[in-house]
Structures are given as C-alpha cells and as structure tokens.
Amino acid sequence: MIKLAFYAFCLTLGTTAAIAADPQEVDAYAAEARAAGTQLFIELKKVVTEAAQAKGAAAAIEVCNVKALPTSQRVSEETGMDVGRTSHKLRNPKNAPDAWEKKVLADFQARKAAGEPLEEMEYYEVVDDNGKEVFRYMKAIPLGGVCFNCHGTSLKPEVKARLDELYPEDKARGFIPGDLRGALTIKKDL
C-alpha cells in the first residue's frame, strides 16, 4: 500500500484539492473505509453468488439490479460514510464517477500496467471540497469469480438478454479475469 498522508502528489480537480491532515487520523479514516468497503463487497458478493448458484447468472443480474443500491445505502447508514461502487466502464449510470474518482481510476489503470497487483491497490486522502474537509477513499476491484459471468467476454444468450433489458446502455462487458472492474468508493465528511 502506498501511504499518501503527506501527499506525495496532489490530485487537483475543479473544486476538490488535497489538503494537509494529521497522518494518524488519515490512516484511521482509511481503516474505517476499508472495513466499510469490505462489508459492502462481502454482502453484495454473497447475494449475487447465492442467486447465481440457485437460479443461474441471469437471476444474479436481477438480484444485483435490485439489491446493490439498497445494500450500499444501508452500509452507508451503518458506517456513517458514503459507501458505493464506481467504474470506468459503467453498467448502472447511478454509479458514474465524479472527477476525483475518474482520476483515481486512471491512476489504478496506470499502476496495474506498471505491474502493481489490483488486489492491493487503494488510494486515499483528505480533500477540500467547496470549503469542506472530506476524506476520500477508493479500493480497486479486480474482475474475478462469479462476476465474470455477467462482465466477461463470452456471455450466455440469456445473460446478454437480461443485461440488455435491465441496462440498455451497459458498458461493463468484455472484461477478462484480472482486469480492473471498478472500485469501491467511500467519502466521509470531516
């Protein structure tokens, strides 16, 4: 993990800029964010995997479509952080990255190309967002496991049909195992 408490570099994006913060506090926020992100990831993976095993990949799409956002909202309420997912290749437009998230996703792609393992990849900092201190965190999500059934290169006809029905502007296909699928993204107002 790269610790960026003193900000070896600064992501300046419109009205959001990195600011100095106590390194121990920032690391504590990162630990909270990791726990919240892990909670969301485990819960979503569980319901999607159970649906896929019980009724097939097309059923898992329905579960993901119906359960992902409410699960994210519940985890956000439980943790006091804004917890969600985003990607450079969206399936659900509600998960579109903001400027800061786009910059971090591009950084994740560059780090992957340089050989850094996605499983260990994260980025966090405290930023000024329109005069308000906000802790921002992202953790890379590599494509693997059950996710390949709906995001991979060779989709079953029933999976493709269900995706076309639920997500007519879907861009989240054509991944191969190990690709950057997207990222967990977490914000906490300070």
PDB file of C-alpha atoms in Angstrom:
ATOM      1  CA  MET A   1       0.000   0.000   0.000  1.00  0.00           C
ATOM      2  CA  ILE A   2       1.175   3.496  -0.761  1.00  0.00           C
ATOM      3  CA  LYS A   3       0.599   5.859   2.159  1.00  0.00           C
ATOM      4  CA  LEU A   4      -0.282   9.278   0.943  1.00  0.00           C
ATOM      5  CA  ALA A   5      -0.872  11.025   4.275  1.00  0.00           C
ATOM      6  CA  PHE A   6       1.567  13.787   3.390  1.00  0.00           C
ATOM      7  CA  TYR A   7       0.516  13.679  -0.255  1.00  0.00           C
ATOM      8  CA  ALA A   8       3.485  12.843  -2.397  1.00  0.00           C
ATOM      9  CA  PHE A   9       1.331  14.219  -5.140  1.00  0.00           C
ATOM     10  CA  CYS A  10      -1.866  16.175  -5.242  1.00  0.00           C
ATOM     11  CA  LEU A  11      -4.996  15.478  -7.226  1.00  0.00           C
ATOM     12  CA  THR A  12      -6.407  18.868  -8.054  1.00  0.00           C
ATOM     13  CA  LEU A  13      -9.778  18.529  -9.706  1.00  0.00           C
ATOM     14  CA  GLY A  14     -12.022  21.513 -10.091  1.00  0.00           C
ATOM     15  CA  THR A  15     -13.191  22.459  -6.623  1.00  0.00           C
ATOM     16  CA  THR A  16     -11.522  19.485  -4.913  1.00  0.00           C
ATOM     17  CA  ALA A  17      -7.886  19.689  -3.805  1.00  0.00           C
ATOM     18  CA  ALA A  18      -5.751  17.652  -1.408  1.00  0.00           C
ATOM     19  CA  ILE A  19      -5.114  19.290   1.940  1.00  0.00           C
ATOM     20  CA  ALA A  20      -2.681  18.539   4.737  1.00  0.00           C
ATOM     21  CA  ALA A  21      -4.100  16.449   7.576  1.00  0.00           C
ATOM     22  CA  ASP A  22      -2.782  14.535  10.559  1.00  0.00           C
ATOM     23  CA  PRO A  23      -1.297  11.297   9.147  1.00  0.00           C
ATOM     24  CA  GLN A  24      -2.567   9.169  12.039  1.00  0.00           C
ATOM     25  CA  GLU A  25      -6.101  10.491  11.638  1.00  0.00           C
ATOM     26  CA  VAL A  26      -5.994   9.897   7.897  1.00  0.00           C
ATOM     27  CA  ASP A  27      -4.786   6.328   8.433  1.00  0.00           C
ATOM     28  CA  ALA A  28      -7.601   5.787  10.959  1.00  0.00           C
ATOM     29  CA  TYR A  29     -10.149   7.035   8.398  1.00  0.00           C
ATOM     30  CA  ALA A  30      -8.603   4.647   5.861  1.00  0.00           C
ATOM     31  CA  ALA A  31      -9.028   1.719   8.262  1.00  0.00           C
ATOM     32  CA  GLU A  32     -12.706   2.664   8.726  1.00  0.00           C
ATOM     33  CA  ALA A  33     -13.141   2.953   4.966  1.00  0.00           C
ATOM     34  CA  ARG A  34     -11.517  -0.444   4.359  1.00  0.00           C
ATOM     35  CA  ALA A  35     -13.908  -2.034   6.855  1.00  0.00           C
ATOM     36  CA  ALA A  36     -16.954  -0.348   5.293  1.00  0.00           C
ATOM     37  CA  GLY A  37     -15.846  -1.283   1.779  1.00  0.00           C
ATOM     38  CA  THR A  38     -15.180  -4.867   2.819  1.00  0.00           C
ATOM     39  CA  GLN A  39     -18.630  -5.078   4.395  1.00  0.00           C
ATOM     40  CA  LEU A  40     -20.292  -3.864   1.185  1.00  0.00           C
ATOM     41  CA  PHE A  41     -18.206  -6.128  -1.054  1.00  0.00           C
ATOM     42  CA  ILE A  42     -18.864  -9.239   1.069  1.00  0.00           C
ATOM     43  CA  GLU A  43     -22.609  -8.603   1.261  1.00  0.00           C
ATOM     44  CA  LEU A  44     -23.006  -7.936  -2.462  1.00  0.00           C
ATOM     45  CA  LYS A  45     -20.838 -10.895  -3.456  1.00  0.00           C
ATOM     46  CA  LYS A  46     -22.823 -13.177  -1.140  1.00  0.00           C
ATOM     47  CA  VAL A  47     -26.270 -12.324  -2.535  1.00  0.00           C
ATOM     48  CA  VAL A  48     -25.088 -12.426  -6.147  1.00  0.00           C
ATOM     49  CA  THR A  49     -23.238 -15.735  -5.659  1.00  0.00           C
ATOM     50  CA  GLU A  50     -26.237 -17.310  -3.910  1.00  0.00           C
ATOM     51  CA  ALA A  51     -28.572 -16.215  -6.721  1.00  0.00           C
ATOM     52  CA  ALA A  52     -26.175 -17.455  -9.402  1.00  0.00           C
ATOM     53  CA  GLN A  53     -25.800 -20.836  -7.708  1.00  0.00           C
ATOM     54  CA  ALA A  54     -29.532 -21.239  -7.096  1.00  0.00           C
ATOM     55  CA  LYS A  55     -31.005 -19.914 -10.348  1.00  0.00           C
ATOM     56  CA  GLY A  56     -28.156 -19.066 -12.732  1.00  0.00           C
ATOM     57  CA  ALA A  57     -26.343 -15.934 -13.876  1.00  0.00           C
ATOM     58  CA  ALA A  58     -29.438 -14.267 -15.350  1.00  0.00           C
ATOM     59  CA  ALA A  59     -31.091 -14.414 -11.898  1.00  0.00           C
ATOM     60  CA  ALA A  60     -27.960 -12.953 -10.334  1.00  0.00           C
ATOM     61  CA  ILE A  61     -28.309  -9.905 -12.602  1.00  0.00           C
ATOM     62  CA  GLU A  62     -31.792  -9.286 -11.227  1.00  0.00           C
ATOM     63  CA  VAL A  63     -30.526  -9.597  -7.639  1.00  0.00           C
ATOM     64  CA  CYS A  64     -27.664  -7.211  -8.312  1.00  0.00           C
ATOM     65  CA  ASN A  65     -30.055  -4.773 -10.003  1.00  0.00           C
ATOM     66  CA  VAL A  66     -32.465  -4.809  -7.066  1.00  0.00           C
ATOM     67  CA  LYS A  67     -30.117  -5.220  -4.075  1.00  0.00           C
ATOM     68  CA  ALA A  68     -26.916  -3.307  -4.851  1.00  0.00           C
ATOM     69  CA  LEU A  69     -28.117   0.241  -4.253  1.00  0.00           C
ATOM     70  CA  PRO A  70     -30.173  -0.507  -1.095  1.00  0.00           C
ATOM     71  CA  THR A  71     -27.248  -2.510   0.303  1.00  0.00           C
ATOM     72  CA  SER A  72     -24.880   0.402  -0.367  1.00  0.00           C
ATOM     73  CA  GLN A  73     -27.314   2.790   1.318  1.00  0.00           C
ATOM     74  CA  ARG A  74     -27.679   0.537   4.364  1.00  0.00           C
ATOM     75  CA  VAL A  75     -23.912   0.113   4.764  1.00  0.00           C
ATOM     76  CA  SER A  76     -23.542   3.894   4.406  1.00  0.00           C
ATOM     77  CA  GLU A  77     -26.057   4.465   7.202  1.00  0.00           C
ATOM     78  CA  GLU A  78     -24.433   1.839   9.437  1.00  0.00           C
ATOM     79  CA  THR A  79     -20.907   3.183   8.971  1.00  0.00           C
ATOM     80  CA  GLY A  80     -21.538   6.925   8.754  1.00  0.00           C
ATOM     81  CA  MET A  81     -19.674   7.009   5.448  1.00  0.00           C
ATOM     82  CA  ASP A  82     -20.941   7.330   1.872  1.00  0.00           C
ATOM     83  CA  VAL A  83     -20.126   3.849   0.530  1.00  0.00           C
ATOM     84  CA  GLY A  84     -20.564   2.806  -3.087  1.00  0.00           C
ATOM     85  CA  ARG A  85     -19.009   1.494  -6.271  1.00  0.00           C
ATOM     86  CA  THR A  86     -17.930   3.137  -9.485  1.00  0.00           C
ATOM     87  CA  SER A  87     -16.152   2.189 -12.682  1.00  0.00           C
ATOM     88  CA  HIS A  88     -14.559   3.449 -15.871  1.00  0.00           C
ATOM     89  CA  LYS A  89     -16.977   1.115 -17.714  1.00  0.00           C
ATOM     90  CA  LEU A  90     -20.422   1.586 -16.211  1.00  0.00           C
ATOM     91  CA  ARG A  91     -23.344  -0.753 -16.083  1.00  0.00           C
ATOM     92  CA  ASN A  92     -25.551   1.442 -13.909  1.00  0.00           C
ATOM     93  CA  PRO A  93     -25.335   5.192 -14.664  1.00  0.00           C
ATOM     94  CA  LYS A  94     -26.166   5.905 -10.992  1.00  0.00           C
ATOM     95  CA  ASN A  95     -22.606   4.752 -10.209  1.00  0.00           C
ATOM     96  CA  ALA A  96     -20.913   7.268 -12.526  1.00  0.00           C
ATOM     97  CA  PRO A  97     -17.558   8.503 -11.192  1.00  0.00           C
ATOM     98  CA  ASP A  98     -17.041  12.133 -10.282  1.00  0.00           C
ATOM     99  CA  ALA A  99     -13.870  13.948 -11.394  1.00  0.00           C
ATOM    100  CA  TRP A 100     -11.836  12.786  -8.379  1.00  0.00           C
ATOM    101  CA  GLU A 101     -12.926   9.161  -8.896  1.00  0.00           C
ATOM    102  CA  LYS A 102     -12.103   9.319 -12.634  1.00  0.00           C
ATOM    103  CA  LYS A 103      -8.589  10.496 -11.786  1.00  0.00           C
ATOM    104  CA  VAL A 104      -8.098   7.677  -9.256  1.00  0.00           C
ATOM    105  CA  LEU A 105      -9.481   5.058 -11.680  1.00  0.00           C
ATOM    106  CA  ALA A 106      -6.997   6.264 -14.327  1.00  0.00           C
ATOM    107  CA  ASP A 107      -4.233   6.063 -11.722  1.00  0.00           C
ATOM    108  CA  PHE A 108      -5.299   2.486 -10.868  1.00  0.00           C
ATOM    109  CA  GLN A 109      -5.101   1.555 -14.572  1.00  0.00           C
ATOM    110  CA  ALA A 110      -1.588   3.039 -14.811  1.00  0.00           C
ATOM    111  CA  ARG A 111      -0.459   1.272 -11.632  1.00  0.00           C
ATOM    112  CA  LYS A 112      -1.845  -2.039 -12.956  1.00  0.00           C
ATOM    113  CA  ALA A 113       0.014  -1.508 -16.254  1.00  0.00           C
ATOM    114  CA  ALA A 114       3.193  -0.930 -14.215  1.00  0.00           C
ATOM    115  CA  GLY A 115       2.702  -4.333 -12.552  1.00  0.00           C
ATOM    116  CA  GLU A 116       1.093  -3.466  -9.224  1.00  0.00           C
ATOM    117  CA  PRO A 117      -1.454  -6.096  -8.123  1.00  0.00           C
ATOM    118  CA  LEU A 118      -5.045  -4.823  -8.187  1.00  0.00           C
ATOM    119  CA  GLU A 119      -5.893  -6.757  -5.027  1.00  0.00           C
ATOM    120  CA  GLU A 120      -3.641  -4.439  -3.003  1.00  0.00           C
ATOM    121  CA  MET A 121      -4.456  -1.205  -4.792  1.00  0.00           C
ATOM    122  CA  GLU A 122      -6.068   1.657  -2.894  1.00  0.00           C
ATOM    123  CA  TYR A 123      -5.829   5.431  -2.693  1.00  0.00           C
ATOM    124  CA  TYR A 124      -6.988   7.872  -0.052  1.00  0.00           C
ATOM    125  CA  GLU A 125      -6.614  11.463   1.029  1.00  0.00           C
ATOM    126  CA  VAL A 126      -8.369  14.355   2.718  1.00  0.00           C
ATOM    127  CA  VAL A 127      -9.572  16.935   0.225  1.00  0.00           C
ATOM    128  CA  ASP A 128     -11.127  20.356   0.312  1.00  0.00           C
ATOM    129  CA  ASP A 129     -14.472  20.061  -1.427  1.00  0.00           C
ATOM    130  CA  ASN A 130     -16.018  23.530  -1.764  1.00  0.00           C
ATOM    131  CA  GLY A 131     -14.627  24.653   1.598  1.00  0.00           C
ATOM    132  CA  LYS A 132     -15.439  21.419   3.407  1.00  0.00           C
ATOM    133  CA  GLU A 133     -12.898  18.779   4.517  1.00  0.00           C
ATOM    134  CA  VAL A 134     -13.794  15.365   3.121  1.00  0.00           C
ATOM    135  CA  PHE A 135     -11.937  12.074   3.447  1.00  0.00           C
ATOM    136  CA  ARG A 136     -11.931  10.192   0.102  1.00  0.00           C
ATOM    137  CA  TYR A 137     -11.003   6.539  -0.377  1.00  0.00           C
ATOM    138  CA  MET A 138     -11.001   4.107  -3.279  1.00  0.00           C
ATOM    139  CA  LYS A 139     -10.092   0.412  -3.435  1.00  0.00           C
ATOM    140  CA  ALA A 140      -9.637  -1.354  -6.766  1.00  0.00           C
ATOM    141  CA  ILE A 141     -11.986  -4.217  -7.643  1.00  0.00           C
ATOM    142  CA  PRO A 142     -10.355  -6.814  -9.899  1.00  0.00           C
ATOM    143  CA  LEU A 143     -12.676  -8.913 -12.048  1.00  0.00           C
ATOM    144  CA  GLY A 144     -12.893 -12.486 -10.892  1.00  0.00           C
ATOM    145  CA  GLY A 145     -15.119 -15.280  -9.697  1.00  0.00           C
ATOM    146  CA  VAL A 146     -18.848 -15.085 -10.253  1.00  0.00           C
ATOM    147  CA  CYS A 147     -18.585 -11.548 -11.699  1.00  0.00           C
ATOM    148  CA  PHE A 148     -17.087 -12.938 -14.933  1.00  0.00           C
ATOM    149  CA  ASN A 149     -20.484 -14.496 -15.785  1.00  0.00           C
ATOM    150  CA  CYS A 150     -22.021 -11.060 -16.375  1.00  0.00           C
ATOM    151  CA  HIS A 151     -18.995  -8.871 -17.120  1.00  0.00           C
ATOM    152  CA  GLY A 152     -16.856 -11.229 -19.188  1.00  0.00           C
ATOM    153  CA  THR A 153     -16.159 -11.661 -22.861  1.00  0.00           C
ATOM    154  CA  SER A 154     -18.467 -14.612 -23.619  1.00  0.00           C
ATOM    155  CA  LEU A 155     -21.897 -14.061 -22.140  1.00  0.00           C
ATOM    156  CA  LYS A 156     -24.617 -16.680 -22.327  1.00  0.00           C
ATOM    157  CA  PRO A 157     -27.566 -15.575 -24.506  1.00  0.00           C
ATOM    158  CA  GLU A 158     -29.955 -15.402 -21.520  1.00  0.00           C
ATOM    159  CA  VAL A 159     -27.443 -13.276 -19.590  1.00  0.00           C
ATOM    160  CA  LYS A 160     -26.949 -10.915 -22.516  1.00  0.00           C
ATOM    161  CA  ALA A 161     -30.721 -10.613 -22.996  1.00  0.00           C
ATOM    162  CA  ARG A 162     -31.310  -9.818 -19.314  1.00  0.00           C
ATOM    163  CA  LEU A 163     -28.493  -7.260 -19.279  1.00  0.00           C
ATOM    164  CA  ASP A 164     -29.871  -5.617 -22.423  1.00  0.00           C
ATOM    165  CA  GLU A 165     -33.282  -5.412 -20.763  1.00  0.00           C
ATOM    166  CA  LEU A 166     -32.140  -4.024 -17.381  1.00  0.00           C
ATOM    167  CA  TYR A 167     -29.169  -1.941 -18.559  1.00  0.00           C
ATOM    168  CA  PRO A 168     -29.728  -0.777 -22.149  1.00  0.00           C
ATOM    169  CA  GLU A 169     -26.586   1.419 -22.099  1.00  0.00           C
ATOM    170  CA  ASP A 170     -24.361  -1.162 -20.386  1.00  0.00           C
ATOM    171  CA  LYS A 171     -20.620  -0.668 -20.970  1.00  0.00           C
ATOM    172  CA  ALA A 172     -19.460  -3.177 -18.329  1.00  0.00           C
ATOM    173  CA  ARG A 173     -18.809  -6.165 -20.570  1.00  0.00           C
ATOM    174  CA  GLY A 174     -15.768  -7.627 -22.264  1.00  0.00           C
ATOM    175  CA  PHE A 175     -13.577  -7.907 -19.174  1.00  0.00           C
ATOM    176  CA  ILE A 176     -11.133 -10.748 -18.679  1.00  0.00           C
ATOM    177  CA  PRO A 177     -10.192 -12.148 -15.264  1.00  0.00           C
ATOM    178  CA  GLY A 178      -7.763  -9.808 -13.538  1.00  0.00           C
ATOM    179  CA  ASP A 179      -8.991  -6.647 -15.295  1.00  0.00           C
ATOM    180  CA  LEU A 180      -9.858  -3.587 -13.248  1.00  0.00           C
ATOM    181  CA  ARG A 181     -13.648  -3.889 -12.961  1.00  0.00           C
ATOM    182  CA  GLY A 182     -14.006  -0.680 -10.973  1.00  0.00           C
ATOM    183  CA  ALA A 183     -13.560   0.446  -7.388  1.00  0.00           C
ATOM    184  CA  LEU A 184     -15.193   0.760  -4.043  1.00  0.00           C
ATOM    185  CA  THR A 185     -15.522   4.456  -3.338  1.00  0.00           C
ATOM    186  CA  ILE A 186     -16.033   5.984   0.076  1.00  0.00           C
ATOM    187  CA  LYS A 187     -16.466   9.525   1.371  1.00  0.00           C
ATOM    188  CA  LYS A 188     -16.619  10.852   4.909  1.00  0.00           C
ATOM    189  CA  ASP A 189     -17.328  14.471   5.801  1.00  0.00           C
ATOM    190  CA  LEU A 190     -14.924  15.661   8.482  1.00  0.00           C
TER     191      LEU A 190
END
